[in-house]
Amino acid sequence: MSNELGLRESKKQETRQLISDRATRLFIEQGFERTTIAEIATAARVAKKTVTNYFPRKEDLALDHHEAFTQGLARAVAERDPGEEPLAALGRTFRTALLEHSPVVGFTGPAFARMVADSPTLTARLRELHDRREEALAEALTAAAPDLTPDATPGPAPAIGPRAAAALIAAADRLLFRRIQELTLAGRADEQIEAVLLPEADHLRALLAAALVDDPAAMGW
């Protein structure tokens, strides 16, 4: 029975990925607004209802990493190493994603980046996802707040509350995401973008440390 369920789930994932891949190709070729759900269904050789069952919102056919994106910052805080400060975990996680050229931090390739930039619908959806990413981070920082107090394990004391901290961190995160997209559209290769962003990200982390904790030197930045 478990094998049957595993095969069924695997088949669902394959179908979902197929629909997403066909949709992305059409969006790039025709533009997001001009592509219909019916065209996507035909390209994927599935029923129109199947497309909407997997992707209730058309935007999610293009931005199909939205769950990983909205939860990324929060997960970095929640799953940080024992004794690791949230800010340090966020910096480490971003650096890893940058070196991996992850789409979650903005590495999407020029054709995809142009498709998003040219679509008012996708641009608005991306702003919404950034807002959700910030909200999830605020919740994670609130949950981690006991670990940030001087009465808990030794470490730098927070200068501001979790929600204000989340707003500042998310603003820096949006800036870095936008920079990667801008450099992609300017024709820079991923390796060139990485070389530009590494010092910029380090500088932003230092600014955040100065703004968010009473003793940024204790963070090692």
Short mmCIF file of C-alpha atoms in Angstrom, two decimals:
data_model
loop_
_atom_site.label_atom_id
_atom_site.label_comp_id
_atom_site.label_asym_id
_atom_site.label_seq_id
_atom_site.Cartn_x
_atom_site.Cartn_y
_atom_site.Cartn_z
CA MET A 1 0.00 0.00 0.00
CA SER A 2 2.82 2.41 0.90
CA ASN A 3 4.50 1.76 -2.49
CA GLU A 4 1.24 2.53 -4.24
CA LEU A 5 0.87 5.79 -2.32
CA GLY A 6 4.49 6.65 -3.05
CA LEU A 7 4.02 6.07 -6.77
CA ARG A 8 0.83 8.12 -6.75
CA GLU A 9 2.55 11.01 -5.02
CA SER A 10 5.50 10.76 -7.41
CA LYS A 11 3.12 10.88 -10.37
CA LYS A 12 1.44 13.98 -8.93
CA GLN A 13 4.79 15.72 -8.53
CA GLU A 14 5.74 14.82 -12.11
CA THR A 15 2.44 16.19 -13.41
CA ARG A 16 2.82 19.37 -11.38
CA GLN A 17 6.36 19.92 -12.66
CA LEU A 18 5.31 19.23 -16.24
CA ILE A 19 2.50 21.79 -16.05
CA SER A 20 4.83 24.36 -14.49
CA ASP A 21 7.54 23.78 -17.11
CA ARG A 22 5.10 24.08 -20.03
CA ALA A 23 3.54 27.17 -18.52
CA THR A 24 6.91 28.87 -18.00
CA ARG A 25 7.91 28.19 -21.60
CA LEU A 26 4.69 29.74 -22.88
CA PHE A 27 4.97 32.72 -20.52
CA ILE A 28 8.48 33.44 -21.79
CA GLU A 29 7.49 33.03 -25.43
CA GLN A 30 4.16 34.87 -25.33
CA GLY A 31 4.17 36.94 -22.17
CA PHE A 32 2.35 36.12 -18.95
CA GLU A 33 -0.82 38.14 -19.56
CA ARG A 34 -1.30 36.84 -23.10
CA THR A 35 -1.00 33.16 -22.17
CA THR A 36 -4.22 31.36 -21.23
CA ILE A 37 -4.82 28.43 -18.90
CA ALA A 38 -6.32 26.56 -21.86
CA GLU A 39 -3.07 26.94 -23.81
CA ILE A 40 -1.08 25.67 -20.85
CA ALA A 41 -3.38 22.66 -20.49
CA THR A 42 -2.97 21.84 -24.16
CA ALA A 43 0.81 22.15 -23.99
CA ALA A 44 0.95 19.88 -20.92
CA ARG A 45 -1.64 17.48 -22.39
CA VAL A 46 -3.88 17.67 -19.35
CA ALA A 47 -7.39 18.99 -18.71
CA LYS A 48 -7.81 22.68 -17.92
CA LYS A 49 -9.26 21.67 -14.55
CA THR A 50 -6.10 19.70 -13.79
CA VAL A 51 -4.04 22.87 -14.22
CA THR A 52 -6.25 24.84 -11.83
CA ASN A 53 -6.31 21.97 -9.33
CA TYR A 54 -2.52 22.09 -9.07
CA PHE A 55 -2.25 25.86 -9.44
CA PRO A 56 -5.34 27.78 -8.24
CA ARG A 57 -3.64 31.07 -9.14
CA LYS A 58 -2.17 31.64 -12.58
CA GLU A 59 0.71 33.58 -11.02
CA ASP A 60 1.82 30.48 -9.13
CA LEU A 61 2.44 28.70 -12.43
CA ALA A 62 5.27 31.16 -12.99
CA LEU A 63 6.38 31.71 -9.39
CA ASP A 64 6.12 28.07 -8.37
CA HIS A 65 8.85 28.35 -5.70
CA HIS A 66 6.62 30.73 -3.74
CA GLU A 67 6.31 28.52 -0.65
CA ALA A 68 10.07 28.06 -0.30
CA PHE A 69 10.49 31.80 -0.91
CA THR A 70 7.95 33.04 1.64
CA GLN A 71 9.24 30.67 4.34
CA GLY A 72 12.95 30.96 3.56
CA LEU A 73 13.97 33.64 6.06
CA ALA A 74 11.75 32.22 8.80
CA ARG A 75 13.16 28.74 8.26
CA ALA A 76 16.73 30.05 8.53
CA VAL A 77 15.88 31.44 11.97
CA ALA A 78 13.88 28.44 13.16
CA GLU A 79 16.46 25.87 12.00
CA ARG A 80 19.62 27.76 13.02
CA ASP A 81 22.42 25.91 14.78
CA PRO A 82 22.33 25.70 18.59
CA GLY A 83 23.65 28.94 20.04
CA GLU A 84 23.67 30.66 16.64
CA GLU A 85 22.21 34.17 16.56
CA PRO A 86 19.31 34.67 14.10
CA LEU A 87 21.18 37.41 12.25
CA ALA A 88 24.18 35.16 11.79
CA ALA A 89 21.96 32.32 10.56
CA LEU A 90 20.25 34.61 8.05
CA GLY A 91 23.59 35.85 6.75
CA ARG A 92 24.97 32.34 6.44
CA THR A 93 21.86 31.09 4.66
CA PHE A 94 21.86 33.95 2.17
CA ARG A 95 25.55 33.47 1.41
CA THR A 96 24.96 29.77 0.72
CA ALA A 97 22.02 30.55 -1.59
CA LEU A 98 24.10 33.19 -3.37
CA LEU A 99 26.99 30.79 -3.97
CA GLU A 100 24.52 28.16 -5.22
CA HIS A 101 22.87 30.72 -7.56
CA SER A 102 19.51 29.78 -6.08
CA PRO A 103 16.32 31.05 -7.77
CA VAL A 104 14.92 31.76 -4.30
CA VAL A 105 17.30 34.74 -3.92
CA GLY A 106 16.78 35.95 -7.50
CA PHE A 107 18.86 33.83 -9.89
CA THR A 108 16.25 33.10 -12.56
CA GLY A 109 18.05 33.66 -15.86
CA PRO A 110 17.52 36.63 -18.21
CA ALA A 111 14.47 35.30 -20.09
CA PHE A 112 12.54 34.57 -16.90
CA ALA A 113 13.60 37.83 -15.24
CA ARG A 114 12.42 39.78 -18.31
CA MET A 115 9.12 37.91 -18.32
CA VAL A 116 8.47 38.89 -14.68
CA ALA A 117 9.62 42.48 -15.18
CA ASP A 118 7.30 42.90 -18.18
CA SER A 119 4.24 41.58 -16.32
CA PRO A 120 2.36 43.93 -13.98
CA THR A 121 0.54 40.92 -12.54
CA LEU A 122 3.73 39.03 -11.68
CA THR A 123 5.43 42.15 -10.37
CA ALA A 124 2.51 42.72 -8.00
CA ARG A 125 2.51 39.07 -6.97
CA LEU A 126 6.23 39.23 -6.22
CA ARG A 127 5.66 42.22 -3.95
CA GLU A 128 2.97 40.25 -2.17
CA LEU A 129 5.32 37.30 -1.71
CA HIS A 130 8.00 39.60 -0.28
CA ASP A 131 5.41 40.90 2.21
CA ARG A 132 4.53 37.33 3.21
CA ARG A 133 8.24 36.53 3.54
CA GLU A 134 8.62 39.46 5.93
CA GLU A 135 5.58 38.43 7.97
CA ALA A 136 6.84 34.86 8.32
CA LEU A 137 10.23 36.19 9.45
CA ALA A 138 8.55 38.44 12.03
CA GLU A 139 6.77 35.42 13.48
CA ALA A 140 10.00 33.43 13.60
CA LEU A 141 11.89 36.26 15.29
CA THR A 142 9.07 36.68 17.79
CA ALA A 143 9.28 32.99 18.62
CA ALA A 144 13.06 33.31 18.98
CA ALA A 145 12.82 36.43 21.15
CA PRO A 146 13.51 34.58 24.47
CA ASP A 147 16.83 33.50 23.00
CA LEU A 148 17.72 37.11 22.27
CA THR A 149 17.30 38.55 25.75
CA PRO A 150 20.27 39.27 28.04
CA ASP A 151 18.77 36.86 30.60
CA ALA A 152 19.03 33.94 28.15
CA THR A 153 22.19 32.48 26.66
CA PRO A 154 25.00 35.03 26.34
CA GLY A 155 24.83 37.10 23.17
CA PRO A 156 24.20 40.59 21.86
CA ALA A 157 21.01 42.19 23.15
CA PRO A 158 18.45 43.29 20.55
CA ALA A 159 18.14 47.04 20.04
CA ILE A 160 14.61 46.85 18.59
CA GLY A 161 11.64 44.45 18.63
CA PRO A 162 11.16 41.41 16.38
CA ARG A 163 8.70 43.03 13.97
CA ALA A 164 10.85 46.10 13.44
CA ALA A 165 13.85 43.82 12.99
CA ALA A 166 11.95 41.76 10.42
CA ALA A 167 11.06 44.92 8.48
CA LEU A 168 14.71 46.01 8.29
CA ILE A 169 15.98 42.54 7.37
CA ALA A 170 13.27 42.11 4.75
CA ALA A 171 14.10 45.51 3.24
CA ALA A 172 17.73 44.43 2.83
CA ASP A 173 16.57 41.10 1.44
CA ARG A 174 14.37 42.82 -1.17
CA LEU A 175 17.26 45.08 -2.16
CA LEU A 176 19.59 42.12 -2.74
CA PHE A 177 16.90 40.25 -4.68
CA ARG A 178 16.30 43.32 -6.86
CA ARG A 179 20.04 43.76 -7.44
CA ILE A 180 20.34 40.18 -8.68
CA GLN A 181 17.40 40.68 -11.02
CA GLU A 182 18.79 44.00 -12.33
CA LEU A 183 22.22 42.52 -12.99
CA THR A 184 20.61 39.52 -14.68
CA LEU A 185 18.64 41.80 -16.99
CA ALA A 186 21.83 43.76 -17.67
CA GLY A 187 23.36 40.60 -19.10
CA ARG A 188 25.70 39.66 -16.26
CA ALA A 189 26.53 35.98 -15.84
CA ASP A 190 25.68 34.28 -12.55
CA GLU A 191 29.34 34.17 -11.53
CA GLN A 192 29.68 37.91 -12.16
CA ILE A 193 26.55 38.62 -10.14
CA GLU A 194 27.93 36.52 -7.30
CA ALA A 195 31.18 38.49 -7.31
CA VAL A 196 29.28 41.80 -7.15
CA LEU A 197 26.78 40.70 -4.51
CA LEU A 198 29.16 39.09 -2.02
CA PRO A 199 30.70 42.38 -0.79
CA GLU A 200 27.36 44.18 -1.04
CA ALA A 201 25.70 41.50 1.10
CA ASP A 202 28.53 41.69 3.65
CA HIS A 203 28.12 45.46 3.85
CA LEU A 204 24.36 45.18 4.36
CA ARG A 205 24.83 42.56 7.08
CA ALA A 206 27.20 44.91 8.92
CA LEU A 207 24.64 47.72 8.69
CA LEU A 208 21.91 45.43 9.96
CA ALA A 209 24.05 44.29 12.87
CA ALA A 210 24.68 47.91 13.84
CA ALA A 211 20.96 48.69 13.66
CA LEU A 212 19.57 45.57 15.30
CA VAL A 213 21.80 44.79 18.27
CA ASP A 214 23.40 46.88 20.99
CA ASP A 215 26.81 45.29 20.45
CA PRO A 216 27.30 44.40 16.75
CA ALA A 217 30.94 43.52 17.39
CA ALA A 218 29.68 40.53 19.37
CA MET A 219 28.20 39.18 16.16
CA GLY A 220 31.65 38.92 14.65
CA TRP A 221 30.76 41.31 11.80
#
